Short mmCIF file of C-alpha atoms in Angstrom, two decimals:
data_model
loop_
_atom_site.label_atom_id
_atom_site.label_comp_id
_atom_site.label_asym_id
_atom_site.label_seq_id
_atom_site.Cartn_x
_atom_site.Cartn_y
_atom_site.Cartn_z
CA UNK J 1 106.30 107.30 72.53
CA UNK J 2 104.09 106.60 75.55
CA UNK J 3 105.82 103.11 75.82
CA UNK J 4 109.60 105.13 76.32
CA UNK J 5 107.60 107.80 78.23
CA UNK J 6 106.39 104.96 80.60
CA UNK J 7 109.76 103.24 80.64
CA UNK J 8 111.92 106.12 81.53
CA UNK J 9 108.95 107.19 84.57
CA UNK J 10 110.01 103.11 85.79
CA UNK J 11 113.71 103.76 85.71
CA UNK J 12 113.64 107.25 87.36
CA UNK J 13 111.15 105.08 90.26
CA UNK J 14 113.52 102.22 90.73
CA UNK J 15 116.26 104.69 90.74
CA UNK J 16 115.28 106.98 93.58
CA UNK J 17 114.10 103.68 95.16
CA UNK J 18 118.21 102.49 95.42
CA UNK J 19 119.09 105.66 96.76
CA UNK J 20 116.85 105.38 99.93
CA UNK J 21 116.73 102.21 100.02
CA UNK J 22 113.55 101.44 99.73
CA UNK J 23 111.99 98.85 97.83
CA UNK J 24 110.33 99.22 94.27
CA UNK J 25 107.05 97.16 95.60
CA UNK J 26 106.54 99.87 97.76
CA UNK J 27 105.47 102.76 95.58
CA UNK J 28 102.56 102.52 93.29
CA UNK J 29 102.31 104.32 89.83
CA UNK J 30 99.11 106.07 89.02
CA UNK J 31 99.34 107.05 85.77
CA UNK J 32 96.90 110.33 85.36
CA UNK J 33 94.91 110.18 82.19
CA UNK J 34 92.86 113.39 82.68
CA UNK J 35 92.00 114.56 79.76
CA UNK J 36 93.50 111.85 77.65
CA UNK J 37 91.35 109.75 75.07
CA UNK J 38 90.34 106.11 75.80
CA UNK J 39 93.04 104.81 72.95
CA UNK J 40 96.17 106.58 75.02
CA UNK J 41 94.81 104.78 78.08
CA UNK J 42 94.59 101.70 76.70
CA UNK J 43 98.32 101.88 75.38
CA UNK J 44 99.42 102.37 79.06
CA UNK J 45 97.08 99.26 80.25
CA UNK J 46 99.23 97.49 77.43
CA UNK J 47 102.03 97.84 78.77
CA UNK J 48 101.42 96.50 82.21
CA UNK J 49 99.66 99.57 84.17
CA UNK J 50 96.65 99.30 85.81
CA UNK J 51 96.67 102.40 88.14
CA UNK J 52 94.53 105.72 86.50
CA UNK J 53 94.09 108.94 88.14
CA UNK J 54 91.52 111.19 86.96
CA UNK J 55 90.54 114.61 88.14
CA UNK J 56 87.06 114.59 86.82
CA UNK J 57 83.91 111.88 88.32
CA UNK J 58 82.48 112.44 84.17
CA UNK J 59 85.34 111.58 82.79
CA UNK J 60 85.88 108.12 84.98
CA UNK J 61 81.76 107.29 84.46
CA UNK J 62 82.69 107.96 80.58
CA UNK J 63 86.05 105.84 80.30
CA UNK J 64 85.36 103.24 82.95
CA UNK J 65 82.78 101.10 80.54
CA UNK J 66 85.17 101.35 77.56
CA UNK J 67 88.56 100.04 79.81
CA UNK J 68 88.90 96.44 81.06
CA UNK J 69 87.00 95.58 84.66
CA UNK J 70 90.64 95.20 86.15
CA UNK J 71 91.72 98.85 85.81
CA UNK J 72 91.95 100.57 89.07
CA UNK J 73 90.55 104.20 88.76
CA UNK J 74 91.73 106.80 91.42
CA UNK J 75 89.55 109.94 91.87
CA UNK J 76 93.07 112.40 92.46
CA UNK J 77 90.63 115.57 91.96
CA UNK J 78 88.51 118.06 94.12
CA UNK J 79 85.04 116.09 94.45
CA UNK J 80 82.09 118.06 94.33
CA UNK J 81 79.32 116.08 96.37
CA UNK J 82 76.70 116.06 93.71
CA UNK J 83 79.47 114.18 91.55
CA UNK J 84 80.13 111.56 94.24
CA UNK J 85 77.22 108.71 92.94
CA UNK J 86 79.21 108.82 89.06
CA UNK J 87 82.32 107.13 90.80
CA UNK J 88 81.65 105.51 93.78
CA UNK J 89 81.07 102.07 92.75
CA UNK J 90 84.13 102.59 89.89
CA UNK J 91 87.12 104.16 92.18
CA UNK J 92 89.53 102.12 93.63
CA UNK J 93 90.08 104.89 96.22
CA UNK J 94 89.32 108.97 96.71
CA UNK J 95 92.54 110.61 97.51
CA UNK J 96 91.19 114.10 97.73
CA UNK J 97 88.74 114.36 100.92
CA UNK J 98 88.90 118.28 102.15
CA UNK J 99 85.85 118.66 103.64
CA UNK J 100 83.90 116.59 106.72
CA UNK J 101 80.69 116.91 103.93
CA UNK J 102 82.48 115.72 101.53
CA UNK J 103 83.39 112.83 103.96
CA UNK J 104 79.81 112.44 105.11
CA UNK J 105 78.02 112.58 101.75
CA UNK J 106 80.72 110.15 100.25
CA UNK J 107 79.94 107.21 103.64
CA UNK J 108 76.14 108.21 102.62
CA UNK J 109 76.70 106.68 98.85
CA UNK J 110 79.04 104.01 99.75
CA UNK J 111 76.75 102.66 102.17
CA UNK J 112 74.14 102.87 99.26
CA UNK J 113 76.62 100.00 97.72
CA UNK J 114 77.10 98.26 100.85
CA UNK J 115 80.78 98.85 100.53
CA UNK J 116 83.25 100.68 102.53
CA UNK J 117 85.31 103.53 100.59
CA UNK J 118 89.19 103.85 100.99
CA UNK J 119 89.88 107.52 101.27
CA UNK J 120 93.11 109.53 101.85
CA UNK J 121 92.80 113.10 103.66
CA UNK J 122 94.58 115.69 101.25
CA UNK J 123 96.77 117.93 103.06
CA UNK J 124 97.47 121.65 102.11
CA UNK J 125 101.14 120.88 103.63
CA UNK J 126 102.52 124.27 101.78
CA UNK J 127 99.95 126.34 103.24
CA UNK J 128 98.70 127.73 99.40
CA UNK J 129 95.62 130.04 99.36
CA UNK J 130 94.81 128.35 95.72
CA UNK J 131 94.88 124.99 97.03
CA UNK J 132 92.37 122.65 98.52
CA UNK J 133 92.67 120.84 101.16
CA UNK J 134 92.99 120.53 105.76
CA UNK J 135 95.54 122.46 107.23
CA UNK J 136 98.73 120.05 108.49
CA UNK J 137 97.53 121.50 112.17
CA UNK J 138 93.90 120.27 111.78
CA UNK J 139 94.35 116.86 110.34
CA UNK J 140 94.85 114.31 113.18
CA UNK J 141 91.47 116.34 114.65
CA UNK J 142 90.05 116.00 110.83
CA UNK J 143 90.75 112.01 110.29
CA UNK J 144 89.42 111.33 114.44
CA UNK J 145 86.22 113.21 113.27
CA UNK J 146 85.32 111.20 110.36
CA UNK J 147 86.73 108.03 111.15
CA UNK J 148 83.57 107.45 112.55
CA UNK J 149 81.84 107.35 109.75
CA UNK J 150 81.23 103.68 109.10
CA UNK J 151 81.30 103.50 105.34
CA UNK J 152 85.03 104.97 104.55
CA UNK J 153 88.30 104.10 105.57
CA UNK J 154 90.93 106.86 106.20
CA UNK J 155 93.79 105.07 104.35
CA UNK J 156 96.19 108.09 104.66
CA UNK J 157 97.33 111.48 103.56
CA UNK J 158 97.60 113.31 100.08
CA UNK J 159 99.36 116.54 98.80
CA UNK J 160 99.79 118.24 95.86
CA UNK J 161 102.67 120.34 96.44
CA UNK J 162 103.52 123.98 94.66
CA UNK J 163 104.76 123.84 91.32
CA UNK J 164 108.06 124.53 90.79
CA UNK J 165 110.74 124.23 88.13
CA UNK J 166 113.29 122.83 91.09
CA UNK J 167 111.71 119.74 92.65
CA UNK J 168 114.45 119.63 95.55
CA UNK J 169 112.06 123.11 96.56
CA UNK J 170 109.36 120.38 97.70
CA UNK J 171 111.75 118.04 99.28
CA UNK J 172 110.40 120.04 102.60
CA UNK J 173 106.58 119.80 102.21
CA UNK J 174 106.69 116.26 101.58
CA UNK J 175 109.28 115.16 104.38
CA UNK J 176 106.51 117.24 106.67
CA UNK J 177 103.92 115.35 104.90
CA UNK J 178 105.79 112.27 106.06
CA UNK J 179 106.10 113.06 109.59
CA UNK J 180 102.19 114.46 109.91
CA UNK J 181 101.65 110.82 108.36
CA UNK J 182 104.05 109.23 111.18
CA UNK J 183 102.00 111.33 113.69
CA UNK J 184 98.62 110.16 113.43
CA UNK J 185 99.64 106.56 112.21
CA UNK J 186 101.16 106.32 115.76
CA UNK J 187 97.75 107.42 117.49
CA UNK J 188 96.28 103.80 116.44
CA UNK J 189 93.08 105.58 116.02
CA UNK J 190 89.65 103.11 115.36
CA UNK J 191 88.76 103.04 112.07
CA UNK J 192 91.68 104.19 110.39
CA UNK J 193 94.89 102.17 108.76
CA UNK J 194 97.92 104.77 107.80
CA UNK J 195 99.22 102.94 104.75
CA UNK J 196 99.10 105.31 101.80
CA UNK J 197 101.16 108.31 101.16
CA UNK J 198 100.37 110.01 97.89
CA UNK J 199 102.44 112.67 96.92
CA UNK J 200 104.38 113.84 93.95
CA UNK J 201 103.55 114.04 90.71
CA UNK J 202 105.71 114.36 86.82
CA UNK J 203 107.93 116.97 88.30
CA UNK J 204 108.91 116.05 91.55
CA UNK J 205 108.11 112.45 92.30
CA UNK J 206 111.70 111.18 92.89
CA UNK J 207 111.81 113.48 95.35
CA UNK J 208 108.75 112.64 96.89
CA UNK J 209 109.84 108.80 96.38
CA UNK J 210 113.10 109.61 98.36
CA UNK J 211 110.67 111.19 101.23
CA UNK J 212 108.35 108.16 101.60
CA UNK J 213 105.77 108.66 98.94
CA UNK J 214 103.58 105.45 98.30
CA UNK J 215 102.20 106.45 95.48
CA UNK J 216 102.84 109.16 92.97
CA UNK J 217 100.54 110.52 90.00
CA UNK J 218 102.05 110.88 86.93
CA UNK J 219 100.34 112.32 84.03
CA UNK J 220 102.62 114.23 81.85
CA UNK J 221 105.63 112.27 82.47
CA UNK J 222 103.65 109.31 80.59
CA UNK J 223 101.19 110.75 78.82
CA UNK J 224 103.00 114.16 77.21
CA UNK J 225 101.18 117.50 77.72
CA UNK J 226 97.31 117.48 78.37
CA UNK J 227 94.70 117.75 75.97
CA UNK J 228 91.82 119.96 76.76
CA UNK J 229 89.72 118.92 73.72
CA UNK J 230 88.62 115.48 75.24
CA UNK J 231 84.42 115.56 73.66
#
């Protein structure tokens, strides 16, 4: 099942790739195993993945020892601070920094590692009171303020957009997405490299794709409905 699940996800990617001509190598597949047991993961990293999104810093600390040391773990989910030290020598990248603490205490553990931590600023772009995230009017003034901070790398802009049975209903938020993207990549600003758009997820990434996403998170679309009785 997961193999199809995966297979059909690829066809509907290189598909909405054709149609804007884009090319495949430019979109990367994070395939979110929240909630999903080690054994469903390690299906997916059999058949040639090796991007995983999870929402929770426990549950990458947990499945990161029992996964291969090339897996690339992406922390997709709202990051408490106090959660920051189970991830940051495991993530690949943080895709969901909302807040200039979160920023700060995140350069503060990183430079514990001596390493430098790609992060991408998530954007509310649809303006939702229920979502996280900097308003698309404060973020060029959001990524200047902590690009100074010498132990992360703004690496772009995330968004999770509203849910919606009609995906062509977020074709908006993510073509302003692209062009707030466009905006501040154009500002050359120190300490920052706009390569990394990550936006839309199992119902609406070919959209998303079509509007210049460069990556999108998949979860369902691979790994079926979650599972909330992960021990």
């Amino acid at each position: 099942m997961l193999k199809d699940n995966l297979n059909l996800v690829e066809e509907n990617i290189e598909k909405a790739c054709q149609r804007c001509g884009r090319s495949r190598q430019e979109v990367k597949l994070i395939a979110v195993s929240k909630t999903k047991p080690v054994s469903m993961i390690q299906e997916v990293y059999g058949e040639g993945v090796r991007d995983f999104g999870e929402n929770k810093p426990q549950e990458i600390r947990d499945k990161y020892p029992e996964m291969p040391k090339d897996v690339k773990w992406h922390m997709i989910g709202h990051l408490q601070r106090n959660k920051i030290k189970y991830i940051i020598d495991k993530v690949c990248m943080i895709h969901s920094v909302d807040s200039v603490k979160l920023a700060e205490a995140i350069d503060e553990e990183a430079a514990k590692h001596g390493i430098v931590m790609p992060v991408l600023v998530e954007v509310n772009v649809a303006k939702e009171d229920t979502k996280y995230g900097i308003m698309p009017e404060e973020a060029e003034a959001f990524v200047r303020q902590i690009s100074l901070l010498k132990h992360i790398c703004v690496q772009g802009l995330m968004t999770i957009a509203p849910y919606t049975e009609n995906a062509e209903e977020n074709r908006i938020h993510f073509r302003n997405l692209k062009k707030l993207y466009v905006d501040i990549k154009d500002k050359n600003i120190d300490n920052v490299n706009m390569c990394n758009l990550s936006m839309g997820m199992t119902g609406d990434y070919e959209v998303a794709i079509e509007e210049g996403a460069t990556m999108v998170r998949v979860g369902t679309g691979i790994f079926g409905e979650r599972f909330y009785g992960l021990a």
